[in-house]
CSV table of C-alpha atoms in Angstrom, one decimal:
chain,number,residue,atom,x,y,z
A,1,UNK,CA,-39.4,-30.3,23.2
A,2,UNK,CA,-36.2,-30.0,21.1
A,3,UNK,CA,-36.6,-27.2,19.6
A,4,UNK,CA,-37.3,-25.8,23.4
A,5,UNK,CA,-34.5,-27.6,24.6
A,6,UNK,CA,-32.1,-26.3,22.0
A,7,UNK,CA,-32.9,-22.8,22.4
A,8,UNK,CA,-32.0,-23.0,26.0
A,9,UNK,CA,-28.7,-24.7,25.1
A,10,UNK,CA,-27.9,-22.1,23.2
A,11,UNK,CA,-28.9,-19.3,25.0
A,12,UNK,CA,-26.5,-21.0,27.8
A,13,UNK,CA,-23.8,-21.3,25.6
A,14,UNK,CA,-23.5,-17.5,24.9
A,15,UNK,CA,-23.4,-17.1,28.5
A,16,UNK,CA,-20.1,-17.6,29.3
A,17,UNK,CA,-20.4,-18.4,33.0
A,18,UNK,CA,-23.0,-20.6,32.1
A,19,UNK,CA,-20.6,-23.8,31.8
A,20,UNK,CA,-17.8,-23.9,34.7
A,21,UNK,CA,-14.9,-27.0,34.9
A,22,UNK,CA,-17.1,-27.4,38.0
A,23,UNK,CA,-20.8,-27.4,36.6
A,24,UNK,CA,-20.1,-28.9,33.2
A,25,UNK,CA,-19.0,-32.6,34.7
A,26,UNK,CA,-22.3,-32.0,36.6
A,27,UNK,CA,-24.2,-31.7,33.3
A,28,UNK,CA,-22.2,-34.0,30.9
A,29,UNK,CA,-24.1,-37.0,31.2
A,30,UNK,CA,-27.8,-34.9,29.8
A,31,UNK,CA,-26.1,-32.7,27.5
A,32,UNK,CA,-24.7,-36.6,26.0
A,33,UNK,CA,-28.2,-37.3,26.0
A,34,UNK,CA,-29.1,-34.5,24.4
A,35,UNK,CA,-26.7,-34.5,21.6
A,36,UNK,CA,-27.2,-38.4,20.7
A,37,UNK,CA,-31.2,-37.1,20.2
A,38,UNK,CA,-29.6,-34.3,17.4
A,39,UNK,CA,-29.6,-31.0,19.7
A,40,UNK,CA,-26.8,-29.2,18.1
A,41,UNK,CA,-26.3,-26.9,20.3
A,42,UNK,CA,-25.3,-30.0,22.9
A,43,UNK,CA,-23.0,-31.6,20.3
A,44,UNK,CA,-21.2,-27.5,20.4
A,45,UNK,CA,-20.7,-27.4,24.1
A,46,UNK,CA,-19.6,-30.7,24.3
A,47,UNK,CA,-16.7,-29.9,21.7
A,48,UNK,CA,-15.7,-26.8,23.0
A,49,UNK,CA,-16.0,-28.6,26.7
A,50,UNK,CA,-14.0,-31.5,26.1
A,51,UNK,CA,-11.7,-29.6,24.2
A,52,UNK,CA,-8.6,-30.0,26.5
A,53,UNK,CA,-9.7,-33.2,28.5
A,54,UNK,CA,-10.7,-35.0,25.5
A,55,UNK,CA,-9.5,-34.0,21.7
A,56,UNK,CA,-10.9,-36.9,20.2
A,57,UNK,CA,-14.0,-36.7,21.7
A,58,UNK,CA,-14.5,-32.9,21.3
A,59,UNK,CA,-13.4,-33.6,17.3
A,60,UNK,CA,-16.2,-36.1,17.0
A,61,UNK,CA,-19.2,-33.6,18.3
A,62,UNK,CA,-17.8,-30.7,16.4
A,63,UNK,CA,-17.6,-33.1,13.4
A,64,UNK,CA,-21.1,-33.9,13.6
A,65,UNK,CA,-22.4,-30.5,14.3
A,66,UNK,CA,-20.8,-29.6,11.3
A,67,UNK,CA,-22.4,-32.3,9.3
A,68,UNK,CA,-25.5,-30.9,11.1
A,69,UNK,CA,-24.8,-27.6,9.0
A,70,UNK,CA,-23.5,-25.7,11.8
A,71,UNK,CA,-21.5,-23.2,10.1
A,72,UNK,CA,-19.4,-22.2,13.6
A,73,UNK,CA,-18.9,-25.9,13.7
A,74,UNK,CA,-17.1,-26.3,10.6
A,75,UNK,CA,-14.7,-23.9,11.5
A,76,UNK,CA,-13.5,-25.4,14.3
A,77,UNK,CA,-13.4,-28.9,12.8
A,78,UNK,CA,-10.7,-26.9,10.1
A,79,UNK,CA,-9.1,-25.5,13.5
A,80,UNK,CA,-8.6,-28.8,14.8
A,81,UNK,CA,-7.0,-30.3,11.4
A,82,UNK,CA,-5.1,-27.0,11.4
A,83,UNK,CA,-3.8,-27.3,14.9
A,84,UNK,CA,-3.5,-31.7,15.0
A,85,UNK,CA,-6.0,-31.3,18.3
A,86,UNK,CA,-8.0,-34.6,18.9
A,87,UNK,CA,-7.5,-35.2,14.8
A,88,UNK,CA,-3.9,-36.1,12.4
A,89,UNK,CA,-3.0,-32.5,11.3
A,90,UNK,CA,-4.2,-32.0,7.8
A,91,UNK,CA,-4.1,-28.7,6.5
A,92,UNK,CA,-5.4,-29.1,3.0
A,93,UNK,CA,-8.6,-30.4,5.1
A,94,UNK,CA,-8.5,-27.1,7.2
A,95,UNK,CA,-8.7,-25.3,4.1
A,96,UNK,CA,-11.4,-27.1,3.0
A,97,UNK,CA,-14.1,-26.8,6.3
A,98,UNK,CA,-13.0,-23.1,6.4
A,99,UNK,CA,-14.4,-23.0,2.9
A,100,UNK,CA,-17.6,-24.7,4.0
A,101,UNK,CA,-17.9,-22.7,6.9
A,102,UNK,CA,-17.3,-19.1,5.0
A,103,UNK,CA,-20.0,-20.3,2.3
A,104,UNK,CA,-22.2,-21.5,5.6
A,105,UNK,CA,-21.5,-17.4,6.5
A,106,UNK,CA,-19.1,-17.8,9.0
A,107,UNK,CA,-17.6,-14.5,9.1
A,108,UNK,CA,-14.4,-15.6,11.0
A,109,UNK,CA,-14.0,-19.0,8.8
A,110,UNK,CA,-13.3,-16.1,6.0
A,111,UNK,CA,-10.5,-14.4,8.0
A,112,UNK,CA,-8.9,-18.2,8.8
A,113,UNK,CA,-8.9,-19.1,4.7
A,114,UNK,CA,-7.9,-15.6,4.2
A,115,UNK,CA,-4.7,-16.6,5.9
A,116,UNK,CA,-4.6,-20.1,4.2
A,117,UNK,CA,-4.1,-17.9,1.2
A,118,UNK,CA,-2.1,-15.3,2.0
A,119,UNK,CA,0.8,-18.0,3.7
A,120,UNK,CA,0.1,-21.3,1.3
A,121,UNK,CA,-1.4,-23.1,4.0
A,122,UNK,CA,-3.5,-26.5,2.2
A,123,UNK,CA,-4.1,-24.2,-0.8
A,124,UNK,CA,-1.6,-22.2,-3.3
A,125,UNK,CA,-0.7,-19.2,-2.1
A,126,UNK,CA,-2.8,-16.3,-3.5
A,127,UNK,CA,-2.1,-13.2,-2.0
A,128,UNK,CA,-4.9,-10.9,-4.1
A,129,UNK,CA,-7.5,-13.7,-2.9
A,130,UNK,CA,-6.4,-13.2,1.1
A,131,UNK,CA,-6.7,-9.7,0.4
A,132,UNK,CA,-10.5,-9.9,-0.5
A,133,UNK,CA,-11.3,-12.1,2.0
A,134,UNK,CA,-10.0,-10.1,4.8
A,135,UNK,CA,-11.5,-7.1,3.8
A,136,UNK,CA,-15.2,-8.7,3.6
A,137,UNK,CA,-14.2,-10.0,7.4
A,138,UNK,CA,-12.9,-6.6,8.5
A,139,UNK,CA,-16.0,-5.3,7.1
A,140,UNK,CA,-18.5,-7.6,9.1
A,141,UNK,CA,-16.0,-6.3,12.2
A,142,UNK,CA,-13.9,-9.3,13.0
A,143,UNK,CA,-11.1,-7.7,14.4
A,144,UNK,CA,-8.7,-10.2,13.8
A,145,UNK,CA,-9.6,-9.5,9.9
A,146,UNK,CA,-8.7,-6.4,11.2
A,147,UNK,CA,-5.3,-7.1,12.6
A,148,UNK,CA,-4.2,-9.5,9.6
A,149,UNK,CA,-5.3,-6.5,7.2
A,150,UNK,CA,-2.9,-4.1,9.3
A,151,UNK,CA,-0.2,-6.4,9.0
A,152,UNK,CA,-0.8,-6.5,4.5
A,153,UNK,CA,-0.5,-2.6,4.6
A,154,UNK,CA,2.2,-1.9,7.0
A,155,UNK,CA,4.5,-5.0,5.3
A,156,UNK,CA,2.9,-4.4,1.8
A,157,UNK,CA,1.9,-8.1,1.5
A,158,UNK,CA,-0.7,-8.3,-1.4
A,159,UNK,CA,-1.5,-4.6,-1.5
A,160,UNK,CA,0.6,-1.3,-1.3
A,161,UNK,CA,2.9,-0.1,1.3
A,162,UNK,CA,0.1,1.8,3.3
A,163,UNK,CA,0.7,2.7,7.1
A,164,UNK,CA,-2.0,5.2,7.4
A,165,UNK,CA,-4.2,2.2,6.0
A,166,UNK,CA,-2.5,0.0,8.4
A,167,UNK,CA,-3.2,2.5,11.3
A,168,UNK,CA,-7.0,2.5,10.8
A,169,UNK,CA,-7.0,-1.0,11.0
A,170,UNK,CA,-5.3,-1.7,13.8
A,171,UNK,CA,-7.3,1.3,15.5
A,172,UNK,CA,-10.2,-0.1,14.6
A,173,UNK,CA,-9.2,-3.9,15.9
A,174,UNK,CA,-8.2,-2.2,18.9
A,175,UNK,CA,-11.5,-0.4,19.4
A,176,UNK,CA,-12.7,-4.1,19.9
A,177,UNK,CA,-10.1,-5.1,22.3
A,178,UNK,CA,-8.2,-7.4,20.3
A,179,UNK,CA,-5.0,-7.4,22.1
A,180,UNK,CA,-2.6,-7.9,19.4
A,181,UNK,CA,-3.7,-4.6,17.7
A,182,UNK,CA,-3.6,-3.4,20.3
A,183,UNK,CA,0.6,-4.0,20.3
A,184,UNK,CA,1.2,-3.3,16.5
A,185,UNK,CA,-0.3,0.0,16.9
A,186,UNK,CA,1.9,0.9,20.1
A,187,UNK,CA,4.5,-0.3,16.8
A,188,UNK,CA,3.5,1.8,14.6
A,189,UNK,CA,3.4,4.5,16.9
A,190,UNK,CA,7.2,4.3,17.4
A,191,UNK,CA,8.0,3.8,13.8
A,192,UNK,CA,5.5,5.6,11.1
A,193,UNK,CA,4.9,9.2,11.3
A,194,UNK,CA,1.4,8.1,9.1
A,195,UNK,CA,-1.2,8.2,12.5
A,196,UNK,CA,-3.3,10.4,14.3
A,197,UNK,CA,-0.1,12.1,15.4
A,198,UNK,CA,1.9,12.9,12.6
A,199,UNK,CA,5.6,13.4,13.2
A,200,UNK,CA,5.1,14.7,17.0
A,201,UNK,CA,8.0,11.8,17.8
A,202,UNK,CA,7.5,12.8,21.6
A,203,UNK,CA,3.8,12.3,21.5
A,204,UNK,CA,4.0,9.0,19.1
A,205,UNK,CA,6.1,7.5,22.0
A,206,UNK,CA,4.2,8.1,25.2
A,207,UNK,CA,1.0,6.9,23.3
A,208,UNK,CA,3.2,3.8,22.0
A,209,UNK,CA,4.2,3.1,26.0
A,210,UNK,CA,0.8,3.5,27.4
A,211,UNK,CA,-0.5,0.8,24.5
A,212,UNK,CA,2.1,-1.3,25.8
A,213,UNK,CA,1.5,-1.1,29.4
């Protein structure tokens, strides 16, 4: 009956609709029940629930999802130490469940410690390492991998100076709808002659503008 009752909880929880500000207040009291029997997948919607009207609470069922193995989980226990939500802020910690969660196989854990490394966040800064990481994200298409790849090449942060690098990146991030690549390739429109469009300034700038808008 768990196991039944698990894999209707998680079904429901990649139904976005599924759990309303309205509906959820309706169903916190068996979804409690369910996650004091072990269903993880209760203990994960009750975090990401309670989130805003209760930190503390949401920390302690991520927390023990993670120590459930949930690999997800971990990652947003390292988000909350990252961000001080529900938990002190303690960013060697963050470091340390984004580790967890990117040897769980958490692909977007990998793009979080990526960028541990690449600014010196709860670990030494190690640019080469961020590097790797991001590009094993961006290659399991997590598009902010993607974006935070864009941004090495077009600054040269860890790698060469590479705008036409850059530019796939942030195309391909955009392809996804990630918002922000969506922005720093309207940027690099307007400033690199190294995309799709060469050095056709007037055509650069109306593509630039309609990212924008």
């Amino acid at each position: 009956g768990r196991v039944r009752l698990e894999l209707l909880l998680s079904k429901m929880q990649s139904e976005e609709a599924s759990f309303t500000e309205n509906n959820f207040e309706a169903m916190r009291e068996p979804l409690t029940a369910a996650a004091r029997l072990n269903v993880v997948s209760a203990m994960e919607i009750l975090g990401n629930a309670l989130r805003k009207r209760d930190p503390k609470a949401s920390f302690a069922w991520l927390s023990t999802a993670a120590a459930a193995g949930r690999a997800h989980a971990m990652s947003e226990v390292g988000l909350r130490y990252s961000n001080g939500a529900g938990v002190e802020r303690d960013l060697v910690k963050a470091a340390q469940w984004f580790t967890q969660a990117h040897d769980a196989g958490d692909v977007s854990a990998g793009t979080l410690l990526a960028e541990c490394y690449l600014y010196g966040k709860g670990v030494n800064k190690n640019e080469s390492k961020a590097i790797g990481l991001l590009q094993d994200a961006a290659a399991a298409k997590d598009a902010r991998a993607m974006d935070q790849l864009g941004n090495c090449y077009h600054k040269g942060i860890g790698v060469a100076q590479d705008d036409a690098a850059a530019f796939r990146q942030y195309h391909a991030a955009a392809q996804l709808n990630y918002l922000d690549s969506v922005g720093n390739l309207g940027v690099l429109y307007l400033t690199s002659d190294q995309t799709d469009l060469g050095k056709n300034e007037a055509a650069r700038t109306q593509k630039a503008l309609s990212l924008f808008r």
